[in-house]
Every structure is written in C-alpha cells, then in structure tokens.
Amino acid sequence: MTTHSTLVSALYRTEHRRQRGHARRLVGNAATAEDVVQQAFANILGRAAQVPLEPSAAYLARAVRNLALNHLRDARRRAAVEVEGADLEALADLSPSPEMVALYRAELRRLLQAIAALPERRRQAFVLSRIEGLSHDQTAARMGVSRNTVITHIVLAMAELDRRL
C-alpha cells in the first residue's frame, strides 16, 4: 500500500462516520450521504498527485460538502427537466392512487408509533417543536426547561426516530 493510500485509509477510519453524518444533514438521505462520502474518498485516492500529501479531515470535509452541494444542485436540475418534459395533463391529476394512499397511511402509522415510543419529555419537546411549530424558546417555556434542554431532547428524538424508521 502506498503512503498516500495508507493515509487515506487512516483518514477513512477516523472520519468516515462523522463525514457521513455531515453529508446526511446536507442531503437529507442516509444512502445518498454514504455515496457522497465514498465518492469523496475515491476522489482523494484517485487524485493522489493533485491533493496534499497528507489529506486532512478539513480537506475531506470540504470535499464532502462540495459533493453534497453538487448532488443537491444536480437533483434540482433533474427535477426541473422532468417537470418541463412531463405531460402536463398527467400533472393535472395530482390525487394519489389508492395504493399510494395505503402506503402513506402505513408510513404515517409507523411514524406515529415511533413518536409514541419516545420517552415522555423527549416526545413532548419533539411534538411541540416539530409538529406544533413552536420555537425552541416557546417549547422551553411551555415545558419549564431551558432552551438547551429542549434542543437536546429534539436532537435525541430525531436520532431515535431515524434509527426506528
């Protein structure tokens, strides 16, 4: 194994999980985030002559961010092209099919069950903030806790919901 690939391998072991989380926050999808991070590492390996001798976590973070933003931009372009090229009559009927309604209802049931399974205070913070639309300060006032506690509850709730769904 060359020195560059050894360094990239070590960087992968230390940074992969963190960069995947960073990419997920940007693209909103775990599978796409994994693809973005893998592409960043592949690019660094493939460009050994052009990248710094010791690729750093900061260099990797910038590469992941750029690839994630490129993905989002490309997705918007594809969506715009698909809408422009779509049959406008097909777009006129926006009601979901019975199969889609059944799928949506099943997904909603899963989500509601996952929310109901959250610990009480975590669930309360999540529902007040994310479902009822209260600000963190308003949620904190209603719950009688600090703003930071509300944020912690929401972050933990979202992580748990992500694991369950």
PDB file of C-alpha atoms in Angstrom:
ATOM      1  CA  MET A   1       0.000   0.000   0.000  1.00  0.00           C
ATOM      2  CA  THR A   2       1.411   3.397  -0.916  1.00  0.00           C
ATOM      3  CA  THR A   3       1.900   6.136   1.634  1.00  0.00           C
ATOM      4  CA  HIS A   4      -0.977   8.160   0.180  1.00  0.00           C
ATOM      5  CA  SER A   5      -3.415   5.258   0.274  1.00  0.00           C
ATOM      6  CA  THR A   6      -2.299   4.403   3.822  1.00  0.00           C
ATOM      7  CA  LEU A   7      -3.028   7.972   4.895  1.00  0.00           C
ATOM      8  CA  VAL A   8      -6.407   7.928   3.164  1.00  0.00           C
ATOM      9  CA  SER A   9      -7.202   4.602   4.821  1.00  0.00           C
ATOM     10  CA  ALA A  10      -6.388   6.054   8.247  1.00  0.00           C
ATOM     11  CA  LEU A  11      -8.487   9.115   7.438  1.00  0.00           C
ATOM     12  CA  TYR A  12     -11.347   6.820   6.458  1.00  0.00           C
ATOM     13  CA  ARG A  13     -11.206   5.008   9.791  1.00  0.00           C
ATOM     14  CA  THR A  14     -11.237   8.239  11.795  1.00  0.00           C
ATOM     15  CA  GLU A  15     -13.548  10.442   9.716  1.00  0.00           C
ATOM     16  CA  HIS A  16     -15.987   8.237   7.787  1.00  0.00           C
ATOM     17  CA  ARG A  17     -18.794   8.268  10.368  1.00  0.00           C
ATOM     18  CA  ARG A  18     -18.505  11.997  11.069  1.00  0.00           C
ATOM     19  CA  GLN A  19     -18.457  12.899   7.368  1.00  0.00           C
ATOM     20  CA  ARG A  20     -21.412  10.613   6.660  1.00  0.00           C
ATOM     21  CA  GLY A  21     -23.386  12.476   9.326  1.00  0.00           C
ATOM     22  CA  HIS A  22     -22.313  15.804   7.856  1.00  0.00           C
ATOM     23  CA  ALA A  23     -23.368  14.700   4.367  1.00  0.00           C
ATOM     24  CA  ARG A  24     -26.669  13.351   5.690  1.00  0.00           C
ATOM     25  CA  ARG A  25     -27.520  16.714   7.204  1.00  0.00           C
ATOM     26  CA  LEU A  26     -26.854  18.316   3.829  1.00  0.00           C
ATOM     27  CA  VAL A  27     -28.592  15.853   1.501  1.00  0.00           C
ATOM     28  CA  GLY A  28     -31.226  14.515   3.894  1.00  0.00           C
ATOM     29  CA  ASN A  29     -30.803  10.883   2.935  1.00  0.00           C
ATOM     30  CA  ALA A  30     -28.559   8.245   4.525  1.00  0.00           C
ATOM     31  CA  ALA A  31     -27.918   6.258   1.326  1.00  0.00           C
ATOM     32  CA  THR A  32     -27.041   9.360  -0.681  1.00  0.00           C
ATOM     33  CA  ALA A  33     -24.834  10.599   2.154  1.00  0.00           C
ATOM     34  CA  GLU A  34     -22.940   7.308   2.115  1.00  0.00           C
ATOM     35  CA  ASP A  35     -22.486   7.632  -1.665  1.00  0.00           C
ATOM     36  CA  VAL A  36     -21.212  11.205  -1.284  1.00  0.00           C
ATOM     37  CA  VAL A  37     -18.646  10.211   1.350  1.00  0.00           C
ATOM     38  CA  GLN A  38     -17.495   7.193  -0.665  1.00  0.00           C
ATOM     39  CA  GLN A  39     -17.106   9.416  -3.728  1.00  0.00           C
ATOM     40  CA  ALA A  40     -15.048  11.915  -1.725  1.00  0.00           C
ATOM     41  CA  PHE A  41     -12.664   9.176  -0.605  1.00  0.00           C
ATOM     42  CA  ALA A  42     -12.495   7.733  -4.128  1.00  0.00           C
ATOM     43  CA  ASN A  43     -11.691  11.188  -5.495  1.00  0.00           C
ATOM     44  CA  ILE A  44      -8.928  11.692  -2.936  1.00  0.00           C
ATOM     45  CA  LEU A  45      -7.448   8.281  -3.758  1.00  0.00           C
ATOM     46  CA  GLY A  46      -7.733   8.892  -7.492  1.00  0.00           C
ATOM     47  CA  ARG A  47      -6.072  12.280  -7.334  1.00  0.00           C
ATOM     48  CA  ALA A  48      -3.015  11.376  -5.303  1.00  0.00           C
ATOM     49  CA  ALA A  49      -0.804  13.688  -7.371  1.00  0.00           C
ATOM     50  CA  GLN A  50      -3.093  16.719  -7.012  1.00  0.00           C
ATOM     51  CA  VAL A  51      -4.166  16.535  -3.354  1.00  0.00           C
ATOM     52  CA  PRO A  52      -1.989  17.408  -0.378  1.00  0.00           C
ATOM     53  CA  LEU A  53       0.497  14.715   0.614  1.00  0.00           C
ATOM     54  CA  GLU A  54      -1.429  14.196   3.835  1.00  0.00           C
ATOM     55  CA  PRO A  55      -5.140  14.657   3.147  1.00  0.00           C
ATOM     56  CA  SER A  56      -6.635  16.176   6.273  1.00  0.00           C
ATOM     57  CA  ALA A  57     -10.035  15.985   7.909  1.00  0.00           C
ATOM     58  CA  ALA A  58     -10.636  19.591   6.825  1.00  0.00           C
ATOM     59  CA  TYR A  59      -9.806  18.745   3.208  1.00  0.00           C
ATOM     60  CA  LEU A  60     -12.147  15.744   3.361  1.00  0.00           C
ATOM     61  CA  ALA A  61     -14.929  17.809   4.962  1.00  0.00           C
ATOM     62  CA  ARG A  62     -14.669  20.371   2.168  1.00  0.00           C
ATOM     63  CA  ALA A  63     -14.737  17.611  -0.463  1.00  0.00           C
ATOM     64  CA  VAL A  64     -17.807  16.005   1.139  1.00  0.00           C
ATOM     65  CA  ARG A  65     -19.569  19.365   1.392  1.00  0.00           C
ATOM     66  CA  ASN A  66     -18.841  20.206  -2.242  1.00  0.00           C
ATOM     67  CA  LEU A  67     -20.033  16.802  -3.467  1.00  0.00           C
ATOM     68  CA  ALA A  68     -23.203  17.044  -1.364  1.00  0.00           C
ATOM     69  CA  LEU A  69     -23.960  20.508  -2.731  1.00  0.00           C
ATOM     70  CA  ASN A  70     -23.267  19.276  -6.260  1.00  0.00           C
ATOM     71  CA  HIS A  71     -25.700  16.408  -5.667  1.00  0.00           C
ATOM     72  CA  LEU A  72     -28.416  18.799  -4.469  1.00  0.00           C
ATOM     73  CA  ARG A  73     -27.859  21.145  -7.408  1.00  0.00           C
ATOM     74  CA  ASP A  74     -27.968  18.270  -9.896  1.00  0.00           C
ATOM     75  CA  ALA A  75     -31.124  16.877  -8.283  1.00  0.00           C
ATOM     76  CA  ARG A  76     -32.835  20.272  -8.629  1.00  0.00           C
ATOM     77  CA  ARG A  77     -31.819  20.435 -12.278  1.00  0.00           C
ATOM     78  CA  ARG A  78     -33.107  16.925 -12.936  1.00  0.00           C
ATOM     79  CA  ALA A  79     -36.393  17.743 -11.226  1.00  0.00           C
ATOM     80  CA  ALA A  80     -36.786  20.901 -13.310  1.00  0.00           C
ATOM     81  CA  VAL A  81     -36.093  18.995 -16.522  1.00  0.00           C
ATOM     82  CA  GLU A  82     -38.530  16.245 -15.542  1.00  0.00           C
ATOM     83  CA  VAL A  83     -41.280  18.777 -14.867  1.00  0.00           C
ATOM     84  CA  GLU A  84     -40.618  20.621 -18.118  1.00  0.00           C
ATOM     85  CA  GLY A  85     -40.677  17.374 -20.081  1.00  0.00           C
ATOM     86  CA  ALA A  86     -43.659  15.868 -18.285  1.00  0.00           C
ATOM     87  CA  ASP A  87     -47.061  15.563 -19.840  1.00  0.00           C
ATOM     88  CA  LEU A  88     -48.987  18.476 -18.332  1.00  0.00           C
ATOM     89  CA  GLU A  89     -52.244  16.530 -18.380  1.00  0.00           C
ATOM     90  CA  ALA A  90     -50.656  13.891 -16.174  1.00  0.00           C
ATOM     91  CA  LEU A  91     -49.653  16.634 -13.747  1.00  0.00           C
ATOM     92  CA  ALA A  92     -53.227  17.925 -13.619  1.00  0.00           C
ATOM     93  CA  ASP A  93     -54.366  14.846 -11.686  1.00  0.00           C
ATOM     94  CA  LEU A  94     -52.376  15.240  -8.503  1.00  0.00           C
ATOM     95  CA  SER A  95     -54.515  12.943  -6.373  1.00  0.00           C
ATOM     96  CA  PRO A  96     -52.606   9.891  -5.156  1.00  0.00           C
ATOM     97  CA  SER A  97     -53.570   6.430  -6.297  1.00  0.00           C
ATOM     98  CA  PRO A  98     -55.271   4.099  -3.791  1.00  0.00           C
ATOM     99  CA  GLU A  99     -52.006   2.171  -3.493  1.00  0.00           C
ATOM    100  CA  MET A 100     -50.095   5.346  -2.635  1.00  0.00           C
ATOM    101  CA  VAL A 101     -52.737   6.316  -0.072  1.00  0.00           C
ATOM    102  CA  ALA A 102     -52.306   2.912   1.580  1.00  0.00           C
ATOM    103  CA  LEU A 103     -48.515   3.325   1.580  1.00  0.00           C
ATOM    104  CA  TYR A 104     -48.748   6.849   3.016  1.00  0.00           C
ATOM    105  CA  ARG A 105     -51.097   5.671   5.763  1.00  0.00           C
ATOM    106  CA  ALA A 106     -48.824   2.760   6.668  1.00  0.00           C
ATOM    107  CA  GLU A 107     -45.836   5.099   6.798  1.00  0.00           C
ATOM    108  CA  LEU A 108     -47.784   7.557   8.935  1.00  0.00           C
ATOM    109  CA  ARG A 109     -48.765   4.754  11.332  1.00  0.00           C
ATOM    110  CA  ARG A 110     -45.106   3.734  11.651  1.00  0.00           C
ATOM    111  CA  LEU A 111     -44.109   7.327  12.338  1.00  0.00           C
ATOM    112  CA  LEU A 112     -46.834   7.838  14.944  1.00  0.00           C
ATOM    113  CA  GLN A 113     -45.886   4.580  16.681  1.00  0.00           C
ATOM    114  CA  ALA A 114     -42.226   5.620  16.734  1.00  0.00           C
ATOM    115  CA  ILE A 115     -43.134   9.035  18.170  1.00  0.00           C
ATOM    116  CA  ALA A 116     -45.375   7.403  20.790  1.00  0.00           C
ATOM    117  CA  ALA A 117     -42.488   5.133  21.827  1.00  0.00           C
ATOM    118  CA  LEU A 118     -40.219   8.094  22.649  1.00  0.00           C
ATOM    119  CA  PRO A 119     -39.621   8.913  26.316  1.00  0.00           C
ATOM    120  CA  GLU A 120     -42.267  11.383  27.546  1.00  0.00           C
ATOM    121  CA  ARG A 121     -40.175  14.586  27.793  1.00  0.00           C
ATOM    122  CA  ARG A 122     -38.386  13.854  24.512  1.00  0.00           C
ATOM    123  CA  ARG A 123     -41.710  13.215  22.787  1.00  0.00           C
ATOM    124  CA  GLN A 124     -43.207  16.384  24.267  1.00  0.00           C
ATOM    125  CA  ALA A 125     -40.303  18.547  23.053  1.00  0.00           C
ATOM    126  CA  PHE A 126     -40.403  16.946  19.613  1.00  0.00           C
ATOM    127  CA  VAL A 127     -44.172  17.340  19.186  1.00  0.00           C
ATOM    128  CA  LEU A 128     -44.246  20.944  20.411  1.00  0.00           C
ATOM    129  CA  SER A 129     -41.356  21.995  18.198  1.00  0.00           C
ATOM    130  CA  ARG A 130     -41.612  19.871  15.066  1.00  0.00           C
ATOM    131  CA  ILE A 131     -45.340  19.199  14.833  1.00  0.00           C
ATOM    132  CA  GLU A 132     -46.967  22.185  16.520  1.00  0.00           C
ATOM    133  CA  GLY A 133     -44.317  24.555  15.172  1.00  0.00           C
ATOM    134  CA  LEU A 134     -43.309  26.261  18.414  1.00  0.00           C
ATOM    135  CA  SER A 135     -39.870  27.851  18.614  1.00  0.00           C
ATOM    136  CA  HIS A 136     -37.284  26.357  20.939  1.00  0.00           C
ATOM    137  CA  ASP A 137     -37.865  29.227  23.388  1.00  0.00           C
ATOM    138  CA  GLN A 138     -41.639  28.732  23.332  1.00  0.00           C
ATOM    139  CA  THR A 139     -41.218  24.984  23.795  1.00  0.00           C
ATOM    140  CA  ALA A 140     -38.824  25.573  26.705  1.00  0.00           C
ATOM    141  CA  ALA A 141     -41.290  27.953  28.367  1.00  0.00           C
ATOM    142  CA  ARG A 142     -44.165  25.514  27.980  1.00  0.00           C
ATOM    143  CA  MET A 143     -42.110  22.593  29.320  1.00  0.00           C
ATOM    144  CA  GLY A 144     -40.452  24.609  32.092  1.00  0.00           C
ATOM    145  CA  VAL A 145     -36.915  23.733  30.991  1.00  0.00           C
ATOM    146  CA  SER A 146     -34.019  25.554  29.359  1.00  0.00           C
ATOM    147  CA  ARG A 147     -33.731  26.131  25.627  1.00  0.00           C
ATOM    148  CA  ASN A 148     -30.649  23.877  25.506  1.00  0.00           C
ATOM    149  CA  THR A 149     -32.588  21.065  27.169  1.00  0.00           C
ATOM    150  CA  VAL A 150     -35.282  21.384  24.508  1.00  0.00           C
ATOM    151  CA  ILE A 151     -32.670  21.246  21.750  1.00  0.00           C
ATOM    152  CA  THR A 152     -31.091  18.164  23.343  1.00  0.00           C
ATOM    153  CA  HIS A 153     -34.475  16.430  23.598  1.00  0.00           C
ATOM    154  CA  ILE A 154     -35.263  17.212  19.951  1.00  0.00           C
ATOM    155  CA  VAL A 155     -31.875  16.022  18.685  1.00  0.00           C
ATOM    156  CA  LEU A 156     -32.173  12.774  20.649  1.00  0.00           C
ATOM    157  CA  ALA A 157     -35.763  12.279  19.475  1.00  0.00           C
ATOM    158  CA  MET A 158     -34.807  12.774  15.831  1.00  0.00           C
ATOM    159  CA  ALA A 159     -31.874  10.380  16.156  1.00  0.00           C
ATOM    160  CA  GLU A 160     -34.112   7.754  17.751  1.00  0.00           C
ATOM    161  CA  LEU A 161     -36.813   8.224  15.098  1.00  0.00           C
ATOM    162  CA  ASP A 162     -34.175   7.919  12.408  1.00  0.00           C
ATOM    163  CA  ARG A 163     -32.991   4.617  13.895  1.00  0.00           C
ATOM    164  CA  ARG A 164     -36.531   3.266  14.190  1.00  0.00           C
ATOM    165  CA  LEU A 165     -37.661   4.304  10.734  1.00  0.00           C
TER     166      LEU A 165
END
